[in-house]
Coordinates of C-alpha atoms and ligand atoms in Angstrom, one line a residue:
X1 CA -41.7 0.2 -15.0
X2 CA -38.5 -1.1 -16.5
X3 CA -36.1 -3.1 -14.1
X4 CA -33.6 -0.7 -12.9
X5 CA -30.2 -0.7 -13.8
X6 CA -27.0 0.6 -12.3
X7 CA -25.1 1.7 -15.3
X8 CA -26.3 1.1 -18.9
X9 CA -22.9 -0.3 -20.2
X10 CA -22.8 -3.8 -21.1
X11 CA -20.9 -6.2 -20.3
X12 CA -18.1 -8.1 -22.8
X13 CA -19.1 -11.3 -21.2
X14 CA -21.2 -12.9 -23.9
X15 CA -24.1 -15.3 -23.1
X16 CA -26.3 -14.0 -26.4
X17 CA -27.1 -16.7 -28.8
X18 CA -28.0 -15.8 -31.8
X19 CA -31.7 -15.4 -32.9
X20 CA -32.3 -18.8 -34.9
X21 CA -30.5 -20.5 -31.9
X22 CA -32.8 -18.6 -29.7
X23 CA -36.2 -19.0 -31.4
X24 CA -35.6 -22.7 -31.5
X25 CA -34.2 -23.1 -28.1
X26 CA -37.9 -21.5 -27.1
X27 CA -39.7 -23.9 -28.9
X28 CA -38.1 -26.7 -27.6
X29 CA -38.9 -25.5 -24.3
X30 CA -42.5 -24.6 -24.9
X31 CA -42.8 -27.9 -26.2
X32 CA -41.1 -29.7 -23.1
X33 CA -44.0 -27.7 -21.2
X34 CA -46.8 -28.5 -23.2
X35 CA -46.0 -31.9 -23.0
X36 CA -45.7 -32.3 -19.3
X37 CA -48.3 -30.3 -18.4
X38 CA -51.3 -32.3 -18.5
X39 CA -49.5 -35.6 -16.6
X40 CA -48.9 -33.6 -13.5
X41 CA -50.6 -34.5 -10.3
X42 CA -53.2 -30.6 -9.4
X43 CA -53.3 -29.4 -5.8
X44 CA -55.6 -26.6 -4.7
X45 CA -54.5 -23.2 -5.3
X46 CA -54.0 -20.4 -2.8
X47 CA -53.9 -17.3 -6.0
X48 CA -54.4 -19.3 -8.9
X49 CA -57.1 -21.9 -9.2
X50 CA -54.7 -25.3 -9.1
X51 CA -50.8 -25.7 -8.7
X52 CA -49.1 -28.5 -9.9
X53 CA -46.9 -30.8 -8.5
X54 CA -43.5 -30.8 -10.5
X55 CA -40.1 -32.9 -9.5
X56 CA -41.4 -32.8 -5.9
X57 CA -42.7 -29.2 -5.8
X58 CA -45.7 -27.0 -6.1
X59 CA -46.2 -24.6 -8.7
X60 CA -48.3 -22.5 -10.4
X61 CA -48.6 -24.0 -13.8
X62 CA -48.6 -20.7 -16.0
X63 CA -45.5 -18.8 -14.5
X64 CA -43.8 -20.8 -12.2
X65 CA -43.6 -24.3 -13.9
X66 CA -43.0 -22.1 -17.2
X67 CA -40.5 -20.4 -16.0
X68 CA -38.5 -22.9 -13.9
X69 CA -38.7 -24.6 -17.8
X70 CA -37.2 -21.2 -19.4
X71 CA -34.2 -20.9 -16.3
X72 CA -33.2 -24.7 -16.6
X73 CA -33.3 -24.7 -20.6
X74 CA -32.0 -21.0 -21.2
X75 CA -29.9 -19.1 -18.6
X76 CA -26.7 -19.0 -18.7
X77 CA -25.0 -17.8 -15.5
X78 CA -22.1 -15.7 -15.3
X79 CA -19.0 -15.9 -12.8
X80 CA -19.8 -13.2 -10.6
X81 CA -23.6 -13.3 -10.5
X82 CA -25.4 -12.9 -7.1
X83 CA -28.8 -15.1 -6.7
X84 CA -31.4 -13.9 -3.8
X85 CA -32.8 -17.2 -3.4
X86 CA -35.9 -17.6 -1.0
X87 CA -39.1 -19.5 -0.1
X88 CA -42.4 -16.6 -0.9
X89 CA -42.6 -14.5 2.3
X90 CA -39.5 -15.6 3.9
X91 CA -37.7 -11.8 3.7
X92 CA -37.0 -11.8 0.0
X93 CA -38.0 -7.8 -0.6
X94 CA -35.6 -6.9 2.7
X95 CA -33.3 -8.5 1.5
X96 CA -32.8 -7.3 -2.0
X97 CA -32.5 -4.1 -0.7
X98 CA -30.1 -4.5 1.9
X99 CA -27.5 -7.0 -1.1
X100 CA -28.3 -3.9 -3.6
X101 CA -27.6 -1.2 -0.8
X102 CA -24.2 -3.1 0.1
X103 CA -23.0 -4.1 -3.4
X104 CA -23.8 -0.5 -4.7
X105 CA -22.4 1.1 -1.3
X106 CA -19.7 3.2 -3.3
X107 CA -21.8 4.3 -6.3
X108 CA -24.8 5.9 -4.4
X109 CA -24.9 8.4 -1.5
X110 CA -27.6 7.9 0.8
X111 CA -29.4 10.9 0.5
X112 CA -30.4 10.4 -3.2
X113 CA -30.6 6.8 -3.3
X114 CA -31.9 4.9 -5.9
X115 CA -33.9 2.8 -3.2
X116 CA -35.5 6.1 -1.9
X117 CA -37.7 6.4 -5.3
X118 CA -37.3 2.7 -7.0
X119 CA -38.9 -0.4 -5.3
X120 CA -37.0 -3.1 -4.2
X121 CA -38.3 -5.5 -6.8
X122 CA -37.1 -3.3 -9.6
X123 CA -33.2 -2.9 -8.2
X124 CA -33.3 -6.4 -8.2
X125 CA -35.5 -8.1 -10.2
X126 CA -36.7 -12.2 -10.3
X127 CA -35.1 -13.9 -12.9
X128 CA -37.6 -16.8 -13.2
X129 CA -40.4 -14.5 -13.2
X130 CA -39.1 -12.0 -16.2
X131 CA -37.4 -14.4 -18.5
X132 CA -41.2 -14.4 -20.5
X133 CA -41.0 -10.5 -21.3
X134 CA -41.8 -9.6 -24.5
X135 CA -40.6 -6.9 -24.3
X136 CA -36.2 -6.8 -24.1
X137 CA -35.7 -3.6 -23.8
X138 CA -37.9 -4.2 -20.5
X139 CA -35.7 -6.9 -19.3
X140 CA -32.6 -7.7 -20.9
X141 CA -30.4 -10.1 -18.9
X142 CA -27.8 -9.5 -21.2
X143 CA -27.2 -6.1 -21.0
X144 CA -27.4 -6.1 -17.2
X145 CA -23.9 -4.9 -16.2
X146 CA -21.9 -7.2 -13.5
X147 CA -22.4 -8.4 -11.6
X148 CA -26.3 -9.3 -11.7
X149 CA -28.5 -9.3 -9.0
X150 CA -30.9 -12.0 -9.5
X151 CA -33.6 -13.1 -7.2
X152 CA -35.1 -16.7 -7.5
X153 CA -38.0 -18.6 -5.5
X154 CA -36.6 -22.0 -7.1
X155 CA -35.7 -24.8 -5.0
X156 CA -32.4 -25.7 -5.1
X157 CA -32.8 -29.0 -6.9
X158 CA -34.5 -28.1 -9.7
X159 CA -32.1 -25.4 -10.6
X160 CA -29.5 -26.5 -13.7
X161 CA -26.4 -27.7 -13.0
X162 CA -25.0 -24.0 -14.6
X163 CA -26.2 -22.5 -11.9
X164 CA -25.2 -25.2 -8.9
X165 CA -21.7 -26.3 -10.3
X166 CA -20.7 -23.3 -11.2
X167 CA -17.2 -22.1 -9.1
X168 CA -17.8 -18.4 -8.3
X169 CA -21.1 -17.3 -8.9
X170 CA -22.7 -16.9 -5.1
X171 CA -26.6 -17.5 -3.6
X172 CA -27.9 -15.5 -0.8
X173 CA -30.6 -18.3 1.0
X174 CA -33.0 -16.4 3.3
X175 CA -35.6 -18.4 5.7
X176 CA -38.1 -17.9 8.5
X177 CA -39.9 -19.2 10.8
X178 CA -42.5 -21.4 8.9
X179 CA -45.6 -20.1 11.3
X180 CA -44.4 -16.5 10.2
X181 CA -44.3 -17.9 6.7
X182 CA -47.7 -19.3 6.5
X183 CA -49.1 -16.4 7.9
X184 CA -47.8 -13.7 5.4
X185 CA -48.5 -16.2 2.2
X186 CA -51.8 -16.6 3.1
X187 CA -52.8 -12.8 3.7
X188 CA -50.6 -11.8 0.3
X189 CA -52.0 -14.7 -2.0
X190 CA -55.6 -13.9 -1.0
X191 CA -55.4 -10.0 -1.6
X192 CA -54.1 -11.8 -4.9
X193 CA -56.8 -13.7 -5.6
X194 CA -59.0 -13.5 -8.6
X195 CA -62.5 -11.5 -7.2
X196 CA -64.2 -14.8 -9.5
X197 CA -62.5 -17.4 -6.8
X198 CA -63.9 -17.6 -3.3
X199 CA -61.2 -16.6 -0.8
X200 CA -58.9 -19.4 1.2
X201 CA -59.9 -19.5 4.6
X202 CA -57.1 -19.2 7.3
X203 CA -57.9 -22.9 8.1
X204 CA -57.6 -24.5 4.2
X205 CA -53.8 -22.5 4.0
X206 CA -53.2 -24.3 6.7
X207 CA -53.7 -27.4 6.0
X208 CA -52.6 -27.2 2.1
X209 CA -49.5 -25.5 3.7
X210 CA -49.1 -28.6 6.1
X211 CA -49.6 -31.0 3.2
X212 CA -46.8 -28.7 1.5
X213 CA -49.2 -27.6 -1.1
X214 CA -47.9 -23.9 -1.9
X215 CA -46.1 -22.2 -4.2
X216 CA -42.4 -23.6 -3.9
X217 CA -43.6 -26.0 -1.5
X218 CA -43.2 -27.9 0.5
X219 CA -41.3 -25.0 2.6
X220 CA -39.7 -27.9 4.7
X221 CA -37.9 -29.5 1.4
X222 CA -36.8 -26.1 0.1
X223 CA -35.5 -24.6 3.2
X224 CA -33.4 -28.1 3.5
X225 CA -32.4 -28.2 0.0
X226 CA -30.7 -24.6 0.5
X227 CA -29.6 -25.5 4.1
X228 CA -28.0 -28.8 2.9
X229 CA -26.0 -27.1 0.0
X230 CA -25.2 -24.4 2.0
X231 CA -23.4 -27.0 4.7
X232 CA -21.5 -28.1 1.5
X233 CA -20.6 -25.2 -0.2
X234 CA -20.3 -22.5 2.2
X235 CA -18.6 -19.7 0.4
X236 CA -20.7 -20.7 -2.2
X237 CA -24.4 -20.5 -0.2
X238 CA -25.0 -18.1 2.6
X239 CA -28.2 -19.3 4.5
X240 CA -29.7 -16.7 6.7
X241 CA -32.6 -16.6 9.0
X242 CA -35.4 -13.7 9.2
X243 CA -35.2 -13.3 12.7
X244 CA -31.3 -13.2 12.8
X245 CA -31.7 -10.7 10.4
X246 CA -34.1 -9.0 12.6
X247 CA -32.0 -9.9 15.7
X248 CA -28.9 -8.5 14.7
X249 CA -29.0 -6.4 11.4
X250 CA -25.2 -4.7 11.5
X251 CA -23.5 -8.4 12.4
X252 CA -25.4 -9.8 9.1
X253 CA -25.4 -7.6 7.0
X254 CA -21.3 -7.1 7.6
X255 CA -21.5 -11.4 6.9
X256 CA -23.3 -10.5 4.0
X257 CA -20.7 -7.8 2.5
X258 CA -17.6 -10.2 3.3
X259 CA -19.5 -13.2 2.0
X260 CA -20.2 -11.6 -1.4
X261 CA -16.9 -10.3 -1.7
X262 CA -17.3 -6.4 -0.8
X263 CA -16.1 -6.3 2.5
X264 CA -16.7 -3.1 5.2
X265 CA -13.3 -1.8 5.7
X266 CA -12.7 0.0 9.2
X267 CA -12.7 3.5 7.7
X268 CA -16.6 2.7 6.5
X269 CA -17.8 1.1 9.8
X270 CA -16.0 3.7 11.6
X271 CA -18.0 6.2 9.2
X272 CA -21.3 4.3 10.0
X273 CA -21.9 2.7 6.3
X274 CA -23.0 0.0 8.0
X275 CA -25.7 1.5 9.6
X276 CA -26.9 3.5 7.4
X277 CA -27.5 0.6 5.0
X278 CA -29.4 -0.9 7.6
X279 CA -31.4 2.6 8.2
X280 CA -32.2 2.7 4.6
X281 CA -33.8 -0.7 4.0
X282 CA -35.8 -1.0 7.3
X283 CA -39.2 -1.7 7.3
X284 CA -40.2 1.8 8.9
X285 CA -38.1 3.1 6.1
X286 CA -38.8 1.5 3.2
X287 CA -42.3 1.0 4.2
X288 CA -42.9 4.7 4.1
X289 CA -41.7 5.7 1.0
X290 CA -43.9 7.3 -2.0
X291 CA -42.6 4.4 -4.6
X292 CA -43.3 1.5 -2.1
X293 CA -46.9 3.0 -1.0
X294 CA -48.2 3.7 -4.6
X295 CA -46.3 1.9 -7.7
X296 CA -47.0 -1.2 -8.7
X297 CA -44.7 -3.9 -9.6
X298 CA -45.2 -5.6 -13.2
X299 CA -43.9 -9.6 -12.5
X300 CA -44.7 -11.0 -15.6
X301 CA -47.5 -10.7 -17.9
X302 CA -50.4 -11.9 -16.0
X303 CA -48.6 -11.1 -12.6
X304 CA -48.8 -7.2 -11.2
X305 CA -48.5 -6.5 -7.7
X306 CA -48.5 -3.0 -5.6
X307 CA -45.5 -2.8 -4.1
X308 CA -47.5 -1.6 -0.8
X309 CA -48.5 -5.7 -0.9
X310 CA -44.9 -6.6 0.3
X311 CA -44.7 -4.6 3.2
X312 CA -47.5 -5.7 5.8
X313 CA -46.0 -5.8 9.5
X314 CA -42.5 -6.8 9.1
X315 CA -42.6 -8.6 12.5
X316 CA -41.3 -11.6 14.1
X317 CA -44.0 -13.9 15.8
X318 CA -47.5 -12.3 14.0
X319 CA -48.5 -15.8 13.5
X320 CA -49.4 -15.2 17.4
X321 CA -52.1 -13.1 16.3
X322 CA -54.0 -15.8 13.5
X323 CA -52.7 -19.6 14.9
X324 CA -55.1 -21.4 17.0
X325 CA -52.9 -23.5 19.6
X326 CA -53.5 -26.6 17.6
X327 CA -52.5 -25.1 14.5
X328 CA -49.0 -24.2 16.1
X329 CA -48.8 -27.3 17.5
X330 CA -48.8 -29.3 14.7
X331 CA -47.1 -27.2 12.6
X332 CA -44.1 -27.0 15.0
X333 CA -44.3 -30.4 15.0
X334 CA -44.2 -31.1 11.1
X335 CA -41.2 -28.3 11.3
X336 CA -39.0 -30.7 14.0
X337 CA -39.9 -34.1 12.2
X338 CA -38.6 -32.8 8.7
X339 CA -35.8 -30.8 9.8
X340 CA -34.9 -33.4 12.7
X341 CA -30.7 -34.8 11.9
X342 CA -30.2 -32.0 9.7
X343 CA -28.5 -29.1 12.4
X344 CA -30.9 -26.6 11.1
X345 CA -33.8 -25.3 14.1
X346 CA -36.2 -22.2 14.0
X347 CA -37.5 -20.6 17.4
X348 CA -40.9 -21.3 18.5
Ligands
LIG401 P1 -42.0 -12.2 -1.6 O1 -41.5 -13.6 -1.4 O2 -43.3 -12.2 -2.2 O3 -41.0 -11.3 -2.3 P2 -41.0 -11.4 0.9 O4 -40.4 -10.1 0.7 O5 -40.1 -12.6 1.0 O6 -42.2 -11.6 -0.2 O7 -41.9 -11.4 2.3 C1 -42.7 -10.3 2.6 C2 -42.6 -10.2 4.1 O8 -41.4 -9.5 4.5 C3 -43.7 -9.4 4.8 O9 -43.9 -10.0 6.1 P3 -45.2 -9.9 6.9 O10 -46.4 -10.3 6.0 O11 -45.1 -10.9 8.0 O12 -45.3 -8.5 7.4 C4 -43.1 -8.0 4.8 O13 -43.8 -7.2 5.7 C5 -41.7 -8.3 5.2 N1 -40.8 -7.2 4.9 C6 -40.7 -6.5 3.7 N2 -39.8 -5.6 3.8 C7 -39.2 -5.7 5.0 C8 -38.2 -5.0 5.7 N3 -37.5 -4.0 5.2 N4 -37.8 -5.4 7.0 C9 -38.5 -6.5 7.6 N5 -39.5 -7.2 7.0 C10 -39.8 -6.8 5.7

C-alpha cells in the first residue's frame, strides 16, 4: 500500500539532489555500513537472530543500523517537519493518529476520514524504516507536501545534527511505563519471529530487556536522551507519557495542538473538535476498523506487519497479568537507578 498522502502537490522547498550526487551519496553510505558491520559487539535477538550494539544502542543489523546510516548520511529536514519519535511499543501507532487527526483537523470531516479506511502507519509513515524503498513512487520524501509527518524509533543521540539543531522543525517524544513496554515488545517481536527460530521465552525478554538488549535499547538511555533534550528545548521536544495520555486525553492532545503550532480555538472546543479527535483514534475505535483488522503494513523490504499486530490491549498496567513479583521488582528498580537526578518518574 503506498504511504498516504494529504494532497499530491509538492512542495517548492527543495531537498532533491541530483541523481550522480545521489547514487554516490548511497555508496558511500553502504560502504560506511559494510565496513562497521562486522566490528560490532552481537546481542541475542528478540525478531531477528542477533542485534548489534551501535554508538551505545541495540539494533537490528539489516534495517535499523542501515537505516539509522541512510537518516544521518541522507535526510535533509525541512523547517516545519513534525518527527513522532518513540521507544517500540511505547504508544507510537496512537499517537500518529491523534498528530495526523489534529494537524489535518480542517481538511477532513470525521465521518469520512481518512483514518477510518487508512492505517495509522500509512498516514504517517517511519522515516528510518522507508528511506531503503526501491520503489519512489512508493515513498517519496520529497514530494511529501508540508509539513511531514515523520515517525522515528532513533535515539536522540544518534540522530544528525540537521535534525537536532535545527530551529523550527518540532519532535513529538512519547514514553511508558517500561513494565508496560516490555510486556508489549515481547508478545509483538515473537508473533514476529521467524517460524525457523525457537520463540523467546517471557523470562530471556526479560532479562535481555534488563541488560538493555532490544531494539532501540536500552529503553532507560533513550527515554533520558529525549527527556533530557526535551528539558532543554522545550518548544522544540514535547515528551509525553502513555498513561497521561491515557489519563487525560482532551488536556494532551489540546498540549499537543498548541505545541505544534495548530492551536484549538474556542469556537472548535466549544464545537467538540477536541473530542472527536480523541473518539476517532481510541483504541476501541481504531481497533475495530476493517483496515486495522485485515491490511497489512509493508515496513521495508523484509519487514511486513498486519496492522491487527499493533493493536493488542491498549491498557495501562497489563504487565500485571505476565511479571512475576521479582521480575517487577527489579525492573522498577533498574527504572529508579537510571532515571534517579534526572526529574523524570513512571507510576508503578
Ligand atoms: P510500534 O512501536 O511498533 O509502532 P506502538 O504503537 O508504539 O508500537 O505500541 C503498540 C502498543 O500501543 C500496544 O500496546 P499493548 O501491547 O500493551 O496493547 C497497542 O495495543 C497500543 N495501542 C495502539 N493503538 C492504541 C490506541 N489508539 N490507544 C491506546 N493504545 C494503543
Amino acid at each position: 500500500m503506498a504511504a498516504f498522502q494529504p494532497s499530491l502537490e509538492c512542495d517548492n522547498i527543495s531537498n532533491i539532489h541530483s541523481e550522480q550526487t545521489d547514487s554516490d551519496l548511497i555508496q558511500k553510505t553502504d560502504e560506511r555500513y559494510r565496513e562497521t558491520l562486522p566490528n560490532l559487539p552481537k546481542g541475542k535477538g528478540w525478531m531477528t537472530e542477533h542485534l548489534v550494539q551501535y554508538q551505545g544502542f541495540w539494533l537490528t543489523p539489516n534495517a535499523a543500523l542501515k537505516n539509522l546510516m541512510w537518516v544521518q548520511d541522507h535526510f535533509k529536514p525541512r523547517p516545519t517537519d513534525i518527527f513522532l519519535a518513540s521507544f517500540p511499543k511505547s504508544g507510537t501507532t496512537w499517537l500518529k493518529a491523534l498528530i495526523f487527526a489534529t494537524v489535518n483537523r480542517t481538511r477532513y470531516g470525521f465521518a469520512d476520514h481518512p483514518l477510518l479506511t487508512t492505517g495509522p502507519h500509512d498516514c504517517f509513515p517511519f522515516l528510518d524504516a522507508h528511506l531503503q524503498e526501491k520503489d519512489r513512487s512508493r515513498f517519496d520524501l520529497d514530494r511529501f507536501p508540508s509539513p511531514r509527518l515523520l515517525s522515528i524509533h532513533i535515539p536522540y543521540i544518534l540522530l544528525p545534527n540537521s535534525m537536532t539543531d535545527h530551529q523550527s522543525c518540532r519532535f513529538v517524544y512519547i514514553c511508558r511505563d517500561p513494565k508496560d513496554v516490555l510486556v508489549s515488545k515481547w508478545l509483538f517481536l515473537n508473533k514476529l519471529r521467524p517460524k525457523d527460530l525457537p520463540p523467546i521465552s517471557l523470562e530471556e525478554a526479560f532479562e535481555l530487556f534488563c541488560q538493555g538488549i532490544s531494539h532501540y535499547g536500552p529503553f532507560w538511555d533513550h527515554v533520558l536522551g529525549y527527556w533530557e533534550a526535551s528539558l532543554e528545548t522545550p518548544e522544540k521536544i514535547l515528551f509525553l507519557k502513555y498513561e497521561d495520555l491515557k489519563k487525560e486525553p482532551l488536556v494532551v492532545v489540546k498540549r499537543l495542538g498548541e505545541f505544534l503550532g495548530y492551536p484549538f480555538s474556542l469556537e472548535e472546543e466549544s464545537k467538540g473538535v477536541v473530542e472527536e479527535i480523541v473518539k476517532l483514534c481510541s483504541f476501541e475505535n481504531l481497533s475495530t476498523l476493517e483496515v486495522n483488522k485485515v491490511s497489512e503494513q509493508k515496513f521495508s523490504k523484509d519487514t511486513i506487519i498486519d496492522n491487527r499486530h499493533f493493536f493488542r490491549k491498549g491498557k495501562v498496567g497489563d504487565w500485571k497479568s505476565y511479571l512475576t513479583t521479582e521480575m517487577v521488582e527489579r525492573l522498577d528498580e533498574i527504572t529508579y537507578e537510571k532515571l534517579l537526578g534526572s526529574g523524570l518518574v513512571f507510576g508503578s
